[in-house]
PDB file of C-alpha atoms in Angstrom:
ATOM      1  CA  ASN A   6    -223.051 -53.202  98.745  1.00 51.00           C
ATOM      2  CA  ALA A   7    -221.546 -49.891  99.688  1.00 69.00           C
ATOM      3  CA  GLY A   8    -220.203 -47.678  96.938  1.00 90.00           C
ATOM      4  CA  VAL A   9    -216.916 -45.815  96.938  1.00 95.00           C
ATOM      5  CA  MET A  10    -216.599 -44.066 100.275  1.00 96.00           C
ATOM      6  CA  GLN A  11    -214.658 -40.872 100.620  1.00 97.00           C
ATOM      7  CA  ASN A  12    -214.035 -38.976 103.812  1.00 96.00           C
ATOM      8  CA  PRO A  13    -214.170 -36.381 104.956  1.00 97.00           C
ATOM      9  CA  ARG A  14    -216.760 -34.779 102.676  1.00 96.00           C
ATOM     10  CA  HIS A  15    -215.491 -31.337 103.571  1.00 97.00           C
ATOM     11  CA  LEU A  16    -212.059 -30.410 104.848  1.00 98.00           C
ATOM     12  CA  VAL A  17    -210.809 -26.988 105.832  1.00 98.00           C
ATOM     13  CA  ARG A  18    -207.108 -26.428 106.286  1.00 98.00           C
ATOM     14  CA  ARG A  19    -204.978 -23.365 106.926  1.00 97.00           C
ATOM     15  CA  ARG A  20    -202.110 -22.638 104.592  1.00 97.00           C
ATOM     16  CA  GLY A  21    -199.108 -24.770 105.499  1.00 97.00           C
ATOM     17  CA  GLN A  22    -201.073 -27.573 107.143  1.00 98.00           C
ATOM     18  CA  GLU A  23    -201.384 -31.116 105.846  1.00 98.00           C
ATOM     19  CA  ALA A  24    -204.513 -32.562 104.253  1.00 98.00           C
ATOM     20  CA  ARG A  25    -205.302 -36.274 104.231  1.00 98.00           C
ATOM     21  CA  LEU A  26    -208.096 -37.523 102.030  1.00 98.00           C
ATOM     22  CA  ARG A  27    -209.310 -41.097 102.332  1.00 98.00           C
ATOM     23  CA  CYS A  28    -210.959 -43.374  99.822  1.00 97.00           C
ATOM     24  CA  SER A  29    -212.361 -46.851 100.386  1.00 97.00           C
ATOM     25  CA  PRO A  30    -213.069 -48.540  97.053  1.00 94.00           C
ATOM     26  CA  MET A  31    -216.077 -50.686  96.343  1.00 91.00           C
ATOM     27  CA  LYS A  32    -215.882 -54.231  97.623  1.00 87.00           C
ATOM     28  CA  GLY A  33    -214.007 -56.356  95.119  1.00 83.00           C
ATOM     29  CA  HIS A  34    -212.385 -53.362  93.400  1.00 87.00           C
ATOM     30  CA  SER A  35    -208.611 -53.346  93.495  1.00 87.00           C
ATOM     31  CA  HIS A  36    -207.913 -50.287  91.332  1.00 89.00           C
ATOM     32  CA  VAL A  37    -208.212 -46.747  92.591  1.00 93.00           C
ATOM     33  CA  TYR A  38    -208.030 -43.471  90.675  1.00 93.00           C
ATOM     34  CA  TRP A  39    -207.822 -39.961  92.090  1.00 96.00           C
ATOM     35  CA  TYR A  40    -209.116 -36.949  90.155  1.00 94.00           C
ATOM     36  CA  ARG A  41    -209.197 -33.275  91.020  1.00 95.00           C
ATOM     37  CA  GLN A  42    -211.723 -30.710  89.907  1.00 92.00           C
ATOM     38  CA  LEU A  43    -210.629 -27.121  90.250  1.00 87.00           C
ATOM     39  CA  PRO A  44    -213.292 -24.382  90.171  1.00 81.00           C
ATOM     40  CA  GLU A  45    -214.683 -23.862  86.649  1.00 77.00           C
ATOM     41  CA  GLU A  46    -212.677 -26.791  85.273  1.00 80.00           C
ATOM     42  CA  GLY A  47    -213.259 -30.398  84.337  1.00 82.00           C
ATOM     43  CA  LEU A  48    -211.847 -33.364  86.189  1.00 88.00           C
ATOM     44  CA  LYS A  49    -208.104 -33.866  85.909  1.00 91.00           C
ATOM     45  CA  PHE A  50    -206.458 -37.231  86.419  1.00 91.00           C
ATOM     46  CA  MET A  51    -203.962 -37.328  89.261  1.00 94.00           C
ATOM     47  CA  VAL A  52    -202.944 -40.886  90.049  1.00 94.00           C
ATOM     48  CA  TYR A  53    -203.878 -44.516  89.450  1.00 92.00           C
ATOM     49  CA  LEU A  54    -203.057 -47.095  92.099  1.00 93.00           C
ATOM     50  CA  GLN A  55    -203.388 -50.763  92.686  1.00 90.00           C
ATOM     51  CA  LYS A  56    -202.875 -52.375  96.082  1.00 88.00           C
ATOM     52  CA  GLU A  57    -199.370 -51.404  97.237  1.00 89.00           C
ATOM     53  CA  ASN A  58    -198.470 -50.092  93.764  1.00 92.00           C
ATOM     54  CA  ILE A  59    -198.581 -46.754  92.001  1.00 93.00           C
ATOM     55  CA  ILE A  60    -199.377 -47.546  88.375  1.00 89.00           C
ATOM     56  CA  ASP A  61    -199.496 -44.027  86.917  1.00 90.00           C
ATOM     57  CA  GLU A  62    -198.828 -40.795  88.778  1.00 93.00           C
ATOM     58  CA  SER A  63    -198.388 -38.595  85.722  1.00 91.00           C
ATOM     59  CA  GLY A  64    -201.070 -36.178  86.904  1.00 92.00           C
ATOM     60  CA  MET A  65    -199.658 -35.588  90.364  1.00 94.00           C
ATOM     61  CA  PRO A  66    -197.930 -32.284  91.082  1.00 93.00           C
ATOM     62  CA  LYS A  67    -194.225 -32.889  91.554  1.00 90.00           C
ATOM     63  CA  GLU A  68    -194.102 -31.597  95.101  1.00 94.00           C
ATOM     64  CA  ARG A  69    -196.230 -31.831  98.227  1.00 97.00           C
ATOM     65  CA  PHE A  70    -198.639 -34.456  96.839  1.00 97.00           C
ATOM     66  CA  SER A  71    -198.415 -38.185  97.486  1.00 97.00           C
ATOM     67  CA  ALA A  72    -200.776 -41.142  97.305  1.00 97.00           C
ATOM     68  CA  GLU A  73    -200.813 -44.653  98.626  1.00 96.00           C
ATOM     69  CA  PHE A  74    -203.081 -47.676  98.563  1.00 95.00           C
ATOM     70  CA  PRO A  75    -201.856 -50.068 101.239  1.00 93.00           C
ATOM     71  CA  LYS A  76    -202.596 -53.763 101.436  1.00 90.00           C
ATOM     72  CA  GLU A  77    -205.049 -53.073 104.231  1.00 90.00           C
ATOM     73  CA  GLY A  78    -207.142 -49.959 104.600  1.00 92.00           C
ATOM     74  CA  PRO A  79    -208.204 -47.116 102.361  1.00 95.00           C
ATOM     75  CA  SER A  80    -206.272 -45.253  99.727  1.00 97.00           C
ATOM     76  CA  ILE A  81    -204.855 -41.969 101.037  1.00 98.00           C
ATOM     77  CA  LEU A  82    -204.163 -38.797  99.083  1.00 98.00           C
ATOM     78  CA  ARG A  83    -201.837 -36.618 101.125  1.00 98.00           C
ATOM     79  CA  ILE A  84    -201.156 -32.948 100.478  1.00 98.00           C
ATOM     80  CA  GLN A  85    -198.404 -31.382 102.546  1.00 97.00           C
ATOM     81  CA  GLN A  86    -198.078 -27.652 103.249  1.00 98.00           C
ATOM     82  CA  VAL A  87    -201.336 -26.810 101.519  1.00 98.00           C
ATOM     83  CA  VAL A  88    -201.718 -23.567  99.558  1.00 97.00           C
ATOM     84  CA  ARG A  89    -204.856 -21.726  98.457  1.00 95.00           C
ATOM     85  CA  GLY A  90    -204.501 -23.174  94.938  1.00 94.00           C
ATOM     86  CA  ASP A  91    -205.052 -26.663  96.347  1.00 96.00           C
ATOM     87  CA  SER A  92    -208.679 -25.761  97.105  1.00 96.00           C
ATOM     88  CA  ALA A  93    -210.716 -28.094  94.919  1.00 96.00           C
ATOM     89  CA  ALA A  94    -212.986 -31.116  94.891  1.00 96.00           C
ATOM     90  CA  TYR A  95    -211.025 -34.358  94.996  1.00 97.00           C
ATOM     91  CA  PHE A  96    -212.768 -37.412  93.620  1.00 96.00           C
ATOM     92  CA  CYS A  97    -211.791 -41.022  94.012  1.00 96.00           C
ATOM     93  CA  ALA A  98    -213.003 -43.787  91.702  1.00 93.00           C
ATOM     94  CA  SER A  99    -212.509 -47.526  91.746  1.00 92.00           C
ATOM     95  CA  SER A 100    -212.772 -50.287  89.181  1.00 86.00           C
ATOM     96  CA  PRO A 101    -212.774 -54.070  89.427  1.00 79.00           C
ATOM     97  CA  ASP A 102    -210.005 -54.806  86.944  1.00 68.00           C
ATOM     98  CA  ARG A 103    -207.174 -53.100  85.170  1.00 57.00           C
ATOM     99  CA  GLY A 104    -208.840 -53.008  81.801  1.00 53.00           C
ATOM    100  CA  GLY A 105    -212.234 -52.006  83.046  1.00 54.00           C
ATOM    101  CA  HIS A 106    -213.982 -48.854  81.983  1.00 60.00           C
ATOM    102  CA  GLY A 107    -216.537 -49.189  84.726  1.00 67.00           C
ATOM    103  CA  TYR A 108    -215.401 -46.534  87.132  1.00 82.00           C
ATOM    104  CA  THR A 109    -217.512 -45.903  90.198  1.00 89.00           C
ATOM    105  CA  PHE A 110    -216.932 -42.540  91.782  1.00 93.00           C
ATOM    106  CA  GLY A 111    -217.205 -41.475  95.374  1.00 95.00           C
ATOM    107  CA  SER A 112    -218.965 -38.277  96.386  1.00 95.00           C
ATOM    108  CA  GLY A 113    -215.703 -36.410  96.680  1.00 96.00           C
ATOM    109  CA  THR A 114    -213.866 -34.411  99.316  1.00 97.00           C
ATOM    110  CA  ARG A 115    -214.107 -30.657  99.036  1.00 96.00           C
ATOM    111  CA  LEU A 116    -210.879 -29.133 100.320  1.00 97.00           C
ATOM    112  CA  THR A 117    -210.844 -25.480 101.262  1.00 97.00           C
ATOM    113  CA  VAL A 118    -207.566 -23.830 102.168  1.00 97.00           C
ATOM    114  CA  VAL A 119    -207.922 -20.632 104.176  1.00 96.00           C
TER     115      VAL A 119
ATOM    116  CA  ASP B  22    -204.042 -28.512  75.628  1.00 69.00           C
ATOM    117  CA  GLN B  23    -207.641 -29.693  75.912  1.00 80.00           C
ATOM    118  CA  GLN B  24    -207.820 -33.100  74.202  1.00 91.00           C
ATOM    119  CA  VAL B  25    -211.530 -33.477  74.918  1.00 93.00           C
ATOM    120  CA  LYS B  26    -213.668 -30.437  74.238  1.00 95.00           C
ATOM    121  CA  GLN B  27    -217.239 -29.662  75.143  1.00 95.00           C
ATOM    122  CA  ASN B  28    -217.778 -26.311  73.503  1.00 91.00           C
ATOM    123  CA  SER B  29    -221.210 -25.574  74.970  1.00 94.00           C
ATOM    124  CA  PRO B  30    -220.945 -24.748  78.668  1.00 92.00           C
ATOM    125  CA  SER B  31    -224.716 -24.839  79.025  1.00 95.00           C
ATOM    126  CA  LEU B  32    -227.881 -26.018  77.292  1.00 96.00           C
ATOM    127  CA  SER B  33    -231.529 -25.390  78.050  1.00 97.00           C
ATOM    128  CA  VAL B  34    -234.259 -27.692  76.743  1.00 97.00           C
ATOM    129  CA  GLN B  35    -238.008 -28.024  77.211  1.00 97.00           C
ATOM    130  CA  GLU B  36    -239.282 -31.157  78.937  1.00 97.00           C
ATOM    131  CA  GLY B  37    -240.202 -33.855  76.421  1.00 97.00           C
ATOM    132  CA  ARG B  38    -237.902 -32.524  73.714  1.00 97.00           C
ATOM    133  CA  ILE B  39    -234.534 -33.884  72.636  1.00 98.00           C
ATOM    134  CA  SER B  40    -231.304 -32.825  74.337  1.00 98.00           C
ATOM    135  CA  ILE B  41    -228.155 -33.062  72.235  1.00 98.00           C
ATOM    136  CA  LEU B  42    -224.811 -32.677  73.964  1.00 98.00           C
ATOM    137  CA  ASN B  43    -221.682 -32.509  71.839  1.00 98.00           C
ATOM    138  CA  CYS B  44    -218.067 -33.484  72.393  1.00 97.00           C
ATOM    139  CA  ASP B  45    -214.988 -33.225  70.175  1.00 97.00           C
ATOM    140  CA  TYR B  46    -211.607 -34.843  70.685  1.00 96.00           C
ATOM    141  CA  THR B  47    -208.207 -34.374  69.151  1.00 95.00           C
ATOM    142  CA  ASN B  48    -206.313 -37.556  70.017  1.00 90.00           C
ATOM    143  CA  SER B  49    -206.865 -40.284  67.423  1.00 90.00           C
ATOM    144  CA  MET B  50    -205.490 -42.866  69.896  1.00 87.00           C
ATOM    145  CA  PHE B  51    -208.620 -42.644  72.022  1.00 90.00           C
ATOM    146  CA  ASP B  52    -210.561 -45.878  71.655  1.00 88.00           C
ATOM    147  CA  TYR B  53    -213.297 -45.614  74.239  1.00 89.00           C
ATOM    148  CA  PHE B  54    -215.637 -42.795  75.101  1.00 92.00           C
ATOM    149  CA  LEU B  55    -217.895 -42.314  78.078  1.00 92.00           C
ATOM    150  CA  TRP B  56    -220.555 -39.915  79.256  1.00 95.00           C
ATOM    151  CA  TYR B  57    -220.972 -39.134  82.925  1.00 94.00           C
ATOM    152  CA  LYS B  58    -223.649 -37.150  84.675  1.00 95.00           C
ATOM    153  CA  LYS B  59    -222.921 -35.091  87.744  1.00 93.00           C
ATOM    154  CA  TYR B  60    -225.207 -33.455  90.271  1.00 92.00           C
ATOM    155  CA  PRO B  61    -223.887 -30.743  92.599  1.00 87.00           C
ATOM    156  CA  ALA B  62    -221.941 -32.047  95.609  1.00 83.00           C
ATOM    157  CA  GLU B  63    -221.912 -35.586  94.206  1.00 89.00           C
ATOM    158  CA  GLY B  64    -219.418 -37.644  92.263  1.00 92.00           C
ATOM    159  CA  PRO B  65    -219.893 -38.306  88.539  1.00 92.00           C
ATOM    160  CA  THR B  66    -222.215 -41.167  87.653  1.00 92.00           C
ATOM    161  CA  PHE B  67    -221.573 -43.318  84.599  1.00 91.00           C
ATOM    162  CA  LEU B  68    -224.264 -42.942  81.968  1.00 94.00           C
ATOM    163  CA  ILE B  69    -223.306 -44.612  78.709  1.00 94.00           C
ATOM    164  CA  SER B  70    -220.199 -45.484  76.715  1.00 92.00           C
ATOM    165  CA  ILE B  71    -219.114 -46.392  73.219  1.00 93.00           C
ATOM    166  CA  SER B  72    -216.142 -48.223  71.780  1.00 90.00           C
ATOM    167  CA  SER B  73    -214.381 -46.820  68.744  1.00 91.00           C
ATOM    168  CA  ILE B  74    -215.413 -49.880  66.725  1.00 92.00           C
ATOM    169  CA  LYS B  75    -219.042 -48.769  66.914  1.00 94.00           C
ATOM    170  CA  ASP B  76    -220.843 -45.662  65.728  1.00 96.00           C
ATOM    171  CA  LYS B  77    -223.910 -45.865  67.934  1.00 97.00           C
ATOM    172  CA  ASN B  78    -224.894 -47.189  71.336  1.00 96.00           C
ATOM    173  CA  GLU B  79    -228.352 -46.933  72.824  1.00 97.00           C
ATOM    174  CA  ASP B  80    -229.599 -47.414  76.373  1.00 96.00           C
ATOM    175  CA  GLY B  81    -233.173 -46.422  77.037  1.00 97.00           C
ATOM    176  CA  ARG B  82    -233.573 -42.691  76.550  1.00 97.00           C
ATOM    177  CA  PHE B  83    -229.848 -42.222  76.005  1.00 98.00           C
ATOM    178  CA  THR B  84    -228.007 -42.705  72.724  1.00 98.00           C
ATOM    179  CA  VAL B  85    -224.395 -41.918  71.989  1.00 98.00           C
ATOM    180  CA  PHE B  86    -223.212 -41.396  68.418  1.00 98.00           C
ATOM    181  CA  LEU B  87    -219.565 -41.527  67.387  1.00 97.00           C
ATOM    182  CA  ASN B  88    -218.157 -40.033  64.181  1.00 97.00           C
ATOM    183  CA  LYS B  89    -214.523 -41.106  64.121  1.00 95.00           C
ATOM    184  CA  SER B  90    -213.606 -39.248  60.950  1.00 95.00           C
ATOM    185  CA  ALA B  91    -214.810 -35.998  62.490  1.00 96.00           C
ATOM    186  CA  LYS B  92    -213.518 -36.930  65.968  1.00 96.00           C
ATOM    187  CA  HIS B  93    -216.921 -36.040  67.304  1.00 97.00           C
ATOM    188  CA  LEU B  94    -219.436 -37.698  69.562  1.00 97.00           C
ATOM    189  CA  SER B  95    -222.823 -36.660  70.798  1.00 98.00           C
ATOM    190  CA  LEU B  96    -225.240 -37.730  73.504  1.00 98.00           C
ATOM    191  CA  HIS B  97    -228.942 -37.652  72.716  1.00 98.00           C
ATOM    192  CA  ILE B  98    -231.534 -37.725  75.477  1.00 98.00           C
ATOM    193  CA  VAL B  99    -235.081 -38.360  74.317  1.00 97.00           C
ATOM    194  CA  PRO B 100    -237.444 -37.411  75.815  1.00 97.00           C
ATOM    195  CA  SER B 101    -235.726 -35.018  78.211  1.00 98.00           C
ATOM    196  CA  GLN B 102    -237.002 -34.938  81.788  1.00 97.00           C
ATOM    197  CA  PRO B 103    -236.472 -32.354  84.550  1.00 96.00           C
ATOM    198  CA  GLY B 104    -234.479 -34.950  86.509  1.00 95.00           C
ATOM    199  CA  ASP B 105    -231.940 -34.959  83.681  1.00 97.00           C
ATOM    200  CA  SER B 106    -230.847 -31.472  84.717  1.00 97.00           C
ATOM    201  CA  ALA B 107    -227.185 -31.904  85.646  1.00 96.00           C
ATOM    202  CA  VAL B 108    -223.683 -31.365  84.315  1.00 95.00           C
ATOM    203  CA  TYR B 109    -222.713 -33.867  81.631  1.00 97.00           C
ATOM    204  CA  PHE B 110    -219.089 -34.777  81.097  1.00 95.00           C
ATOM    205  CA  CYS B 111    -217.588 -36.437  78.069  1.00 95.00           C
ATOM    206  CA  ALA B 112    -214.487 -38.551  78.770  1.00 92.00           C
ATOM    207  CA  ALA B 113    -212.109 -40.577  76.660  1.00 91.00           C
ATOM    208  CA  SER B 114    -209.482 -43.216  77.215  1.00 86.00           C
ATOM    209  CA  GLY B 115    -206.743 -44.749  75.111  1.00 76.00           C
ATOM    210  CA  GLN B 116    -204.691 -47.878  74.907  1.00 57.00           C
ATOM    211  CA  ALA B 117    -201.514 -46.579  76.517  1.00 50.00           C
ATOM    212  CA  GLY B 118    -200.265 -49.507  78.612  1.00 47.00           C
ATOM    213  CA  ASN B 119    -203.820 -50.644  79.248  1.00 52.00           C
ATOM    214  CA  ASN B 120    -204.098 -47.746  81.638  1.00 59.00           C
ATOM    215  CA  ARG B 121    -207.691 -46.684  81.728  1.00 70.00           C
ATOM    216  CA  LYS B 122    -207.205 -43.188  83.015  1.00 80.00           C
ATOM    217  CA  LEU B 123    -209.824 -40.880  81.596  1.00 86.00           C
ATOM    218  CA  ILE B 124    -209.357 -37.531  79.894  1.00 88.00           C
ATOM    219  CA  TRP B 125    -212.325 -35.265  80.583  1.00 90.00           C
ATOM    220  CA  GLY B 126    -214.063 -32.382  78.910  1.00 92.00           C
ATOM    221  CA  LEU B 127    -215.106 -29.343  80.931  1.00 91.00           C
ATOM    222  CA  GLY B 128    -218.749 -30.358  81.005  1.00 94.00           C
ATOM    223  CA  THR B 129    -222.065 -29.043  79.712  1.00 96.00           C
ATOM    224  CA  SER B 130    -224.703 -27.939  82.176  1.00 95.00           C
ATOM    225  CA  LEU B 131    -228.114 -29.150  81.003  1.00 97.00           C
ATOM    226  CA  ALA B 132    -231.300 -27.538  82.269  1.00 97.00           C
ATOM    227  CA  VAL B 133    -234.569 -29.268  81.379  1.00 97.00           C
ATOM    228  CA  ASN B 134    -237.485 -26.918  81.940  1.00 95.00           C
ATOM    229  CA  PRO B 135    -240.914 -28.281  82.883  1.00 91.00           C
TER     230      PRO B 135
END
């Protein structure tokens, strides 16, 4: 029973490039959450998705960031035209139902923008 | 505005003794509180939680206490073991639209010395 799988584990992008971060939730989990941890900070909520629906994107920056969770395949967090300030650890979590508190986190993707 | 505060960035404890990690919150709408443990280069791992209708929850060596009037919770680890050395995050969620996004503290780094 695989856990939440995130890839890549490490991603290096030059300023202006696009970054795509992937998250496969645990089997049977239909809710996905993305969090970001900037250096020296706690985790900050970005977006909450269900299959083919964005439920809450109140934590997403207004520009350059988008997320999707298609009917088939992993959830994708996409950052266009990356800047140095986007360098952070991005964590994905999944849960089995909307009201559940039982998040399971992936190991994260560490994005470095050079 | 930090709604969940962990005022001690670090804590050092001798093996076998009690570790007490503290967390304060400001939003009285929070109704569920969780503690997560995080090792370097890994995602957070759920440790223990407590609903606002309780004042104590115990699971093995871990006990969480909630004081709603003071908007304060604490995690007790007894006895502490070297393997407990990690960063501990306090998180809270509220009822808004049944959306279980979590609001996180900045974490407390616990070092348990042999």
